[in-house]
GROMACS .gro file of C-alpha atoms in nm:
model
  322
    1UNK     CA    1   3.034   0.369  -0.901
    2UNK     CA    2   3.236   0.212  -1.144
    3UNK     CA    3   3.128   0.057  -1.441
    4UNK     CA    4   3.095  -0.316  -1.409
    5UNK     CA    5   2.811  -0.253  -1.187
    6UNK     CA    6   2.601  -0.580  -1.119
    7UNK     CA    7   2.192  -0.579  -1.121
    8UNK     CA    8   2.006  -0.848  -1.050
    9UNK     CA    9   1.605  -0.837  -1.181
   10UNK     CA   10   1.374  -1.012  -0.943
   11UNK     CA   11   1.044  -1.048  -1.043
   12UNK     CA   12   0.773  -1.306  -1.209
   13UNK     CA   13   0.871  -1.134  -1.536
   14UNK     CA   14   1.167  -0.933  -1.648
   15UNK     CA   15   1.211  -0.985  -1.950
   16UNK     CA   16   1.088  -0.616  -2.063
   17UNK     CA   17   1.237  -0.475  -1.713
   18UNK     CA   18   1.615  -0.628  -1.853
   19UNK     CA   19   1.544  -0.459  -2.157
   20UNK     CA   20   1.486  -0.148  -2.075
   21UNK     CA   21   1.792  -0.152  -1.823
   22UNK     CA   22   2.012  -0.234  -2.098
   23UNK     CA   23   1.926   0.022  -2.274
   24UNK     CA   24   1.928   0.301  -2.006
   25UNK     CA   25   2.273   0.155  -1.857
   26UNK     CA   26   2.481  -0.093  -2.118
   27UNK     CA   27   2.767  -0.030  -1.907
   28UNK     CA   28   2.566  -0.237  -1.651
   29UNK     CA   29   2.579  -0.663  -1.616
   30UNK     CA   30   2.209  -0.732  -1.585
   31UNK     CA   31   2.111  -1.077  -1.489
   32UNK     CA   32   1.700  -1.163  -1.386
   33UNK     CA   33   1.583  -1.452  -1.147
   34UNK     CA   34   1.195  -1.497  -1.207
   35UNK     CA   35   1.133  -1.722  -0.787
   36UNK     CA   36   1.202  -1.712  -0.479
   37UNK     CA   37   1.338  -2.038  -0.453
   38UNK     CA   38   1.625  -1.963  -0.665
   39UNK     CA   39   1.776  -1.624  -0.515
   40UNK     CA   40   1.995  -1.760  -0.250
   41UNK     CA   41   2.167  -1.967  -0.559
   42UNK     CA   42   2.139  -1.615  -0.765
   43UNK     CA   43   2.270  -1.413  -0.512
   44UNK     CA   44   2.548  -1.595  -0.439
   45UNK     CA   45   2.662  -1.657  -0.791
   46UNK     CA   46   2.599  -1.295  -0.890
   47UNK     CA   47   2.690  -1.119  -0.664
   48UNK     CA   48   2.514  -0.816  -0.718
   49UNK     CA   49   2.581  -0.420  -0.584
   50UNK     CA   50   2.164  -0.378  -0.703
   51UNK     CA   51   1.874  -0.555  -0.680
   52UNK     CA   52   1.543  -0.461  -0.819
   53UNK     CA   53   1.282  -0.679  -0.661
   54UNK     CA   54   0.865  -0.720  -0.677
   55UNK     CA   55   0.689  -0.947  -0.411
   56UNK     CA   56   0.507  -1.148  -0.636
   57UNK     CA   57   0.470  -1.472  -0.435
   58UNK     CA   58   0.251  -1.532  -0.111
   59UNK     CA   59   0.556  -1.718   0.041
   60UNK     CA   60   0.754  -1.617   0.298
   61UNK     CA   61   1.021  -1.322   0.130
   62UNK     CA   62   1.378  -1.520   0.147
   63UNK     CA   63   1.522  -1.146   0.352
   64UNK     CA   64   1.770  -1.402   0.499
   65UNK     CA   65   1.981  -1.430   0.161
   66UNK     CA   66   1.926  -1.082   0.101
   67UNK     CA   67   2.063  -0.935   0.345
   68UNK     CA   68   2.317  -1.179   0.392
   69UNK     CA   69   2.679  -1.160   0.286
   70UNK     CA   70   2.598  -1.216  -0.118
   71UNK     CA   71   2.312  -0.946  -0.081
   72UNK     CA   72   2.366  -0.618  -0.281
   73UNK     CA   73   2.413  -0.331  -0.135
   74UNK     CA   74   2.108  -0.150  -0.258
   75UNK     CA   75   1.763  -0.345  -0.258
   76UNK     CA   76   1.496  -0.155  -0.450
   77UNK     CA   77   1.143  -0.271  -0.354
   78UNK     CA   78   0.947  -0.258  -0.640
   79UNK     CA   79   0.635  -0.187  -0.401
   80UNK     CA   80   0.564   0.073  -0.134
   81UNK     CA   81   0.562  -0.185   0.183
   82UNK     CA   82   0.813  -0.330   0.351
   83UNK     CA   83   0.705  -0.533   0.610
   84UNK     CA   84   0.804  -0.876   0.478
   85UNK     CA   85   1.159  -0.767   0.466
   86UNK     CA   86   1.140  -0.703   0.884
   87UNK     CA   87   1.475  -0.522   1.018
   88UNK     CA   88   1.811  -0.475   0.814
   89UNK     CA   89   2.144  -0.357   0.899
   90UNK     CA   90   2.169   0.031   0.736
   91UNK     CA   91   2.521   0.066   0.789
   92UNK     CA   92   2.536  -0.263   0.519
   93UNK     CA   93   2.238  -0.203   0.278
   94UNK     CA   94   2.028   0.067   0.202
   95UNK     CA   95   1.649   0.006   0.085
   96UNK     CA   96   1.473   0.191  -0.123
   97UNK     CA   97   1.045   0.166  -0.189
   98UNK     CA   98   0.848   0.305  -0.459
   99UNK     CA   99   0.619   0.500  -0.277
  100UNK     CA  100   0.391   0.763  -0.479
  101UNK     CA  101   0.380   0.554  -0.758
  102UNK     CA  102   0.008   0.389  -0.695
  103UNK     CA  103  -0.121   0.646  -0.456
  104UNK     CA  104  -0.361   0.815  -0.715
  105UNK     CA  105  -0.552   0.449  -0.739
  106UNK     CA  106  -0.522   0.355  -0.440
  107UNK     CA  107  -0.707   0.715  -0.361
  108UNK     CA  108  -0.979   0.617  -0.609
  109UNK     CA  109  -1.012   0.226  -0.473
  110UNK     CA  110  -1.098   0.409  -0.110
  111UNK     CA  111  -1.364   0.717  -0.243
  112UNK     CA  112  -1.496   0.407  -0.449
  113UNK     CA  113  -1.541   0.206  -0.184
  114UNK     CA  114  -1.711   0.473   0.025
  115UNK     CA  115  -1.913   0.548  -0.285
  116UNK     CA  116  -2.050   0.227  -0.284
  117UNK     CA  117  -2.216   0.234   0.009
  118UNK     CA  118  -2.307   0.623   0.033
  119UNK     CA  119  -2.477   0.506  -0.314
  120UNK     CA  120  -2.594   0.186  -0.185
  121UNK     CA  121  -2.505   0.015  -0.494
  122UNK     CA  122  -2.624  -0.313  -0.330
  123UNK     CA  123  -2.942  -0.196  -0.301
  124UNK     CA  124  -2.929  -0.040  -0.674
  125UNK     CA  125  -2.799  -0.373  -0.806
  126UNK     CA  126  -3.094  -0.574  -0.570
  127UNK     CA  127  -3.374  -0.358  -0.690
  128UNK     CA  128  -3.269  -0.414  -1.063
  129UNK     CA  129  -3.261  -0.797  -1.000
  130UNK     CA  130  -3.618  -0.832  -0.908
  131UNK     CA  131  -3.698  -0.531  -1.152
  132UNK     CA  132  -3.843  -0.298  -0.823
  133UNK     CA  133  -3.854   0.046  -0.827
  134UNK     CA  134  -3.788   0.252  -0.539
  135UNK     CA  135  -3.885   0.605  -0.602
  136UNK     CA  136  -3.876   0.700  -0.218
  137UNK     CA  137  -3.464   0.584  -0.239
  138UNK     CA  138  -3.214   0.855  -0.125
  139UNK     CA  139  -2.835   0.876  -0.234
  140UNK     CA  140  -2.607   0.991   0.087
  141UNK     CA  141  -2.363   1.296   0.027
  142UNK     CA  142  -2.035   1.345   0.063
  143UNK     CA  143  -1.971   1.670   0.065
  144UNK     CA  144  -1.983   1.839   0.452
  145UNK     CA  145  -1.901   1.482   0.618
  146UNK     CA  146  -1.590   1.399   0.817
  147UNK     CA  147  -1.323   1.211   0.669
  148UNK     CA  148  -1.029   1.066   0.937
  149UNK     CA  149  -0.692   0.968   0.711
  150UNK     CA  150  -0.508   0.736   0.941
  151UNK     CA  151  -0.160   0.773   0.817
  152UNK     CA  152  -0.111   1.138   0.590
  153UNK     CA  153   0.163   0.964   0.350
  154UNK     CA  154   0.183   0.966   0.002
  155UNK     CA  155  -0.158   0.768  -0.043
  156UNK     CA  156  -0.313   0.961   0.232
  157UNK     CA  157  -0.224   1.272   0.083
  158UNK     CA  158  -0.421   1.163  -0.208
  159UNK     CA  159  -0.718   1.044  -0.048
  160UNK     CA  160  -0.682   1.427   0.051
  161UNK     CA  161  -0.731   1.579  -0.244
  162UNK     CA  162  -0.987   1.377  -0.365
  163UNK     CA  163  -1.194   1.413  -0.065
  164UNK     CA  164  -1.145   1.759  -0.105
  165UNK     CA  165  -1.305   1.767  -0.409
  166UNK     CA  166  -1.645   1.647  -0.273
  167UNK     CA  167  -1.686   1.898   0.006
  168UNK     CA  168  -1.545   1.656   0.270
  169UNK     CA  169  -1.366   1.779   0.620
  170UNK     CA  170  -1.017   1.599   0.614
  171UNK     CA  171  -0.878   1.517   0.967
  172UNK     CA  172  -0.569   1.342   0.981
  173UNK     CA  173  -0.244   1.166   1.154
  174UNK     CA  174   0.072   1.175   1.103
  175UNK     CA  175   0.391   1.080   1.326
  176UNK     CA  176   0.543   1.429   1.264
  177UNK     CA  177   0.243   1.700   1.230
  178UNK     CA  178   0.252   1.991   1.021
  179UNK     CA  179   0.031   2.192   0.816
  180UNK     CA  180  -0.053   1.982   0.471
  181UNK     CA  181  -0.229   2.056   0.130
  182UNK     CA  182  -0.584   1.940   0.133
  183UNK     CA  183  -0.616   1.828   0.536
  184UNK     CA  184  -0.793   2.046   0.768
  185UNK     CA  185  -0.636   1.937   1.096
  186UNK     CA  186  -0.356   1.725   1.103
  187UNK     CA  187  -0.286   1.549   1.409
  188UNK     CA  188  -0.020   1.320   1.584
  189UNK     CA  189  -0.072   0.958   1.514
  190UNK     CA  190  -0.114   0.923   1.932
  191UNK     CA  191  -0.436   1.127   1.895
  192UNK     CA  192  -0.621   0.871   1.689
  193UNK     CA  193  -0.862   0.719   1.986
  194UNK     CA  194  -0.967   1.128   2.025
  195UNK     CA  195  -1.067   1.125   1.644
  196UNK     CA  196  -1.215   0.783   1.578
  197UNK     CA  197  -1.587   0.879   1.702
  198UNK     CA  198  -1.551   1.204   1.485
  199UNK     CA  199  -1.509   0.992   1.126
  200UNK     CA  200  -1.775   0.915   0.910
  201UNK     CA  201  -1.561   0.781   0.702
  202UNK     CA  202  -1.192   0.612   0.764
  203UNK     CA  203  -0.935   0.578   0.538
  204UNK     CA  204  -0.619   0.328   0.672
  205UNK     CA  205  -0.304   0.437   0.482
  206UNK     CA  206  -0.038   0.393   0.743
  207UNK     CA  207   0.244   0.121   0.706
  208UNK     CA  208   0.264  -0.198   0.915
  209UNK     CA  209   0.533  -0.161   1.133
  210UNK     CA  210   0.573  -0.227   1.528
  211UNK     CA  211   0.335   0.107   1.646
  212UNK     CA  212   0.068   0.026   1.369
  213UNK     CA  213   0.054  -0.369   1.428
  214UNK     CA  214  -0.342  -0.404   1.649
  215UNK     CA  215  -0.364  -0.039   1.598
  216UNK     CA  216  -0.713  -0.042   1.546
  217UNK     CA  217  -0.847  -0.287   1.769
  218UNK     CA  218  -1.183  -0.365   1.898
  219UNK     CA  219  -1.191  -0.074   2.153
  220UNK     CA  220  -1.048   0.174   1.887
  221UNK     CA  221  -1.384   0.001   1.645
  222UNK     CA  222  -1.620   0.045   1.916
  223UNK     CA  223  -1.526   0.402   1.961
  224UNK     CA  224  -1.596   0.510   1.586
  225UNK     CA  225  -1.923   0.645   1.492
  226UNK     CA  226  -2.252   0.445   1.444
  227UNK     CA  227  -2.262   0.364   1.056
  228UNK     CA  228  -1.942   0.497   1.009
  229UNK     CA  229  -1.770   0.349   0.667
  230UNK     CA  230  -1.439   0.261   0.625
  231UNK     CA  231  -1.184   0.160   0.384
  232UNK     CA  232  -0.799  -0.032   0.496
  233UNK     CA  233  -0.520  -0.062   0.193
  234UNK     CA  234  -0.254  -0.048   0.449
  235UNK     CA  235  -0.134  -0.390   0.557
  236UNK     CA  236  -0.303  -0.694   0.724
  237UNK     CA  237  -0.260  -0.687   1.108
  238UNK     CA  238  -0.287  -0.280   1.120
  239UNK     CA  239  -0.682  -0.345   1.134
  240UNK     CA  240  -0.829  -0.625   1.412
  241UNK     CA  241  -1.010  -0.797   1.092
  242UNK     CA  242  -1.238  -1.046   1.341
  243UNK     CA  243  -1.355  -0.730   1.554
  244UNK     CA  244  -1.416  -0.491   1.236
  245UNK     CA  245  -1.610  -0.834   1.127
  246UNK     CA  246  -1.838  -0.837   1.402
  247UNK     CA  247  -1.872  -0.448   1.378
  248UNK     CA  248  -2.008  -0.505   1.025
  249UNK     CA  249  -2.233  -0.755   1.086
  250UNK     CA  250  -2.399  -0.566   1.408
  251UNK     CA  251  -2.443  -0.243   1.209
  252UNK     CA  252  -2.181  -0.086   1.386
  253UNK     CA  253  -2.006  -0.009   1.151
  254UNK     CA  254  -2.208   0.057   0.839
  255UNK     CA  255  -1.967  -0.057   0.570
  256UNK     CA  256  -1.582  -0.175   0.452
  257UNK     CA  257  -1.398  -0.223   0.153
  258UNK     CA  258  -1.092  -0.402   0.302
  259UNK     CA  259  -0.776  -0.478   0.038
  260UNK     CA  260  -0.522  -0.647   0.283
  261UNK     CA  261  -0.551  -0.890   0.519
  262UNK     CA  262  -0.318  -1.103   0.777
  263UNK     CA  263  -0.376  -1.376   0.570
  264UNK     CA  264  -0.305  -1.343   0.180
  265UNK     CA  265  -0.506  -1.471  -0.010
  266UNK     CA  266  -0.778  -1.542   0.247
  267UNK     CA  267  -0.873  -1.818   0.311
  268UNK     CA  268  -1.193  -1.996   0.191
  269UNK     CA  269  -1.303  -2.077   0.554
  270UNK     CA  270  -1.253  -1.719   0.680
  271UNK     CA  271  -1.575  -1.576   0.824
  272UNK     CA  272  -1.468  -1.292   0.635
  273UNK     CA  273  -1.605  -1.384   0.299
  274UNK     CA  274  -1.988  -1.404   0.430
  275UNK     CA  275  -2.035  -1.071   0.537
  276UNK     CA  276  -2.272  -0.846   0.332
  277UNK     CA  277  -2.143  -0.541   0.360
  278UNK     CA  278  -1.789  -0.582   0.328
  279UNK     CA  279  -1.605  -0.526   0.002
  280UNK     CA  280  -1.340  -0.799  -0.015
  281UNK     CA  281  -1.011  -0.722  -0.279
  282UNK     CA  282  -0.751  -0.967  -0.307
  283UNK     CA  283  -0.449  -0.647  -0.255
  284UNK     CA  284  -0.510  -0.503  -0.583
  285UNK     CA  285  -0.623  -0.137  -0.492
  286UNK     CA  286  -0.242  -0.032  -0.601
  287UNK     CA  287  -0.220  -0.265  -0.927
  288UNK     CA  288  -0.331  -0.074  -1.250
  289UNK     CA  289  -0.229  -0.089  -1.612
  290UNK     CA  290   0.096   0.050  -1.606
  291UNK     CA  291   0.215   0.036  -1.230
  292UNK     CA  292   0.521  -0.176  -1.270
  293UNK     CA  293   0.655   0.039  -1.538
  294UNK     CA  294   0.588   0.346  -1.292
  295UNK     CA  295   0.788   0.153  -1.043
  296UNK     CA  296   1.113   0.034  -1.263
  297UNK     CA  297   1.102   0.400  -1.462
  298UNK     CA  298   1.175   0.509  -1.071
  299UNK     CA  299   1.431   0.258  -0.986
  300UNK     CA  300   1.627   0.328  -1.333
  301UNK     CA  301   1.616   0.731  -1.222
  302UNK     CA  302   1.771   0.619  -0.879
  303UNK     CA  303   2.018   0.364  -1.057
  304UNK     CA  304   2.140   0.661  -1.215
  305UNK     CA  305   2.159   0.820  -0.923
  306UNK     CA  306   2.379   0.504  -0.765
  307UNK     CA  307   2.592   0.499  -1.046
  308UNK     CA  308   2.702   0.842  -0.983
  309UNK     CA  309   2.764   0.806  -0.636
  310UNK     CA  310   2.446   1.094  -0.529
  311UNK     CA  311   2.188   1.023  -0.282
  312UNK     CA  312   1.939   0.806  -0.351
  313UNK     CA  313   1.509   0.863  -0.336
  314UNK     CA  314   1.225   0.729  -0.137
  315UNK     CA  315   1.509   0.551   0.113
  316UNK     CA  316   1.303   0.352   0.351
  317UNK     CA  317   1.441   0.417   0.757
  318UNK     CA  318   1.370   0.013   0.897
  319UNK     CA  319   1.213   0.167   1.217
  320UNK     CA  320   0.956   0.391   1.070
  321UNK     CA  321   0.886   0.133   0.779
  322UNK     CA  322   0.856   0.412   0.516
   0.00000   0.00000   0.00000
């Protein structure tokens, strides 16, 4: 790559982000657009071979100007999905995702989700409100129950280990099986209707994409175990959220803690919001002090690798969505 390379920044904030660039690159021309309203205009002005960019608005992604003709030539999501960029031409433009970088919390939002019902923290929290004490109440173990990791990626992988760590037995899919770190059985992703009634708890990790859109419907809910708890950070639309809804509220299923929906944010009318024991989280279970600089430390190590002309990591293949 030769110098007189051309970045554009595209987040909320970037101020920080251009700074560091600058000082990583100066041979690079860094210029930051902080909406979405303004790309097209940025794009076409700039004209740039890079683009670092963080979905930070609810709005529909403007993918049209991106991958148009005054898109770079190397889009670098700041995040790990990449649904709301749909299909793109790899001969033209090559996307990268910054996968790995949030898996550790989003491993600890899904064991604390199933922690707080195994603990019944409502209960705890119900009994201390009207000052009652229960000395006949029980806590409900981990260790020796059934986990089923629906999707053994990066954040799966993690759910994994920490699983691991309190006894559980880890069953998983994966679109290629092999033998993993951490999972007892790995299995193909078309054996997940054979698992489901084997989970007592569920983990959703897998990426929205064309397979995983309605992939666990009402029939795939009704097959999982009675009381079984489970816990989605993969993407709205992977999950049927009006069947897992009526699951909840029938006792079916004994408890959720649900971070993505097909509707962000959700809506004040949704049914959703009045069931008891669901955990509600407005797509946070990846944002932690310090996740953005995780994410732009690993673009700047792949700009480096751009600018030398070597392969690039964490390339995202449209079709597989990861």
């Amino acid at each position: 790559m030769p110098e007189g390379c051309r970045v554009l920044l595209h987040n909320d904030e970037t101020e920080k982000q251009e700074a560091a660039l600058k000082s990583a690159f100066p041979q690079v021309e860094v210029q930051a657009c902080n909406s979405f309203e303004a790309l097209p205009e940025a794009l076409a002005a700039f004209r740039p071979d890079a683009m670092y960019s963080v979905r930070f608005n609810p709005a529909p992604f403007p993918k049209e100007a991106v991958f148009g003709a005054d898109g770079p030539r190397w889009l670098a999501n700041g995040g790990v999905g990449t649904d709301h960029l749909g299909q793109w031409d790899t001969a033209r433009i090559t996307v990268t995702n910054a996968a790995g970088v949030a898996s550790d919390m989003m491993a600890e939002y899904i064991l604390g989700g199933f922690l707080h019902f195994t603990l019944d923290v409502p209960g705890l929290q119900a009994d201390k409100a009207a000052r009652h004490w229960d000395g006949a109440r029980k806590m409900r173990p981990l260790k020796g129950r059934t986990l089923l990791i629906v999707g053994l990626g990066h954040t799966g992988r993690a759910v994994a280990a920490r699983a691991k760590a309190f006894g559980m037995h880890v069953i998983g899919t994966r679109a290629r099986p092999r033998e993993m770190e951490n999972v007892d059985e790995v299995h193909a992703a078309s054996d997940l209707a054979a698992l489901l009634p084997r989970a007592d708890f569920i983990a959703v990790c897998t990426p929205l994409i064309a397979e995983t859109r309605g992939l666990i419907g009402a029939g795939e809910i009704a097959a999982m175990k009675p009381g079984v708890i489970l816990a989605d950070v993969s993407r709205g639309g992977v999950v049927d959220q009006a069947a897992l809804g009526e699951a909840l509220r029938a006792g079916h299923v004994g408890g959720a803690a649900v971070d993505v929906f097909e509707t962000e944010p959700l809506p004040a009318e949704s049914p959703l919001w009045g069931v008891e024991n669901l955990v509600i989280s407005p797509h946070c279970s990846a944002v932690h002090d310090g996740w953005e600089v995780a994410s732009f430390n690993l673009f700047l190590e792949n700009l480096g690798r751009f600018l030398e002309g070597r392969p690039l990591e964490n390339v995202v293949d449209p079709a597989r969505g990861y």
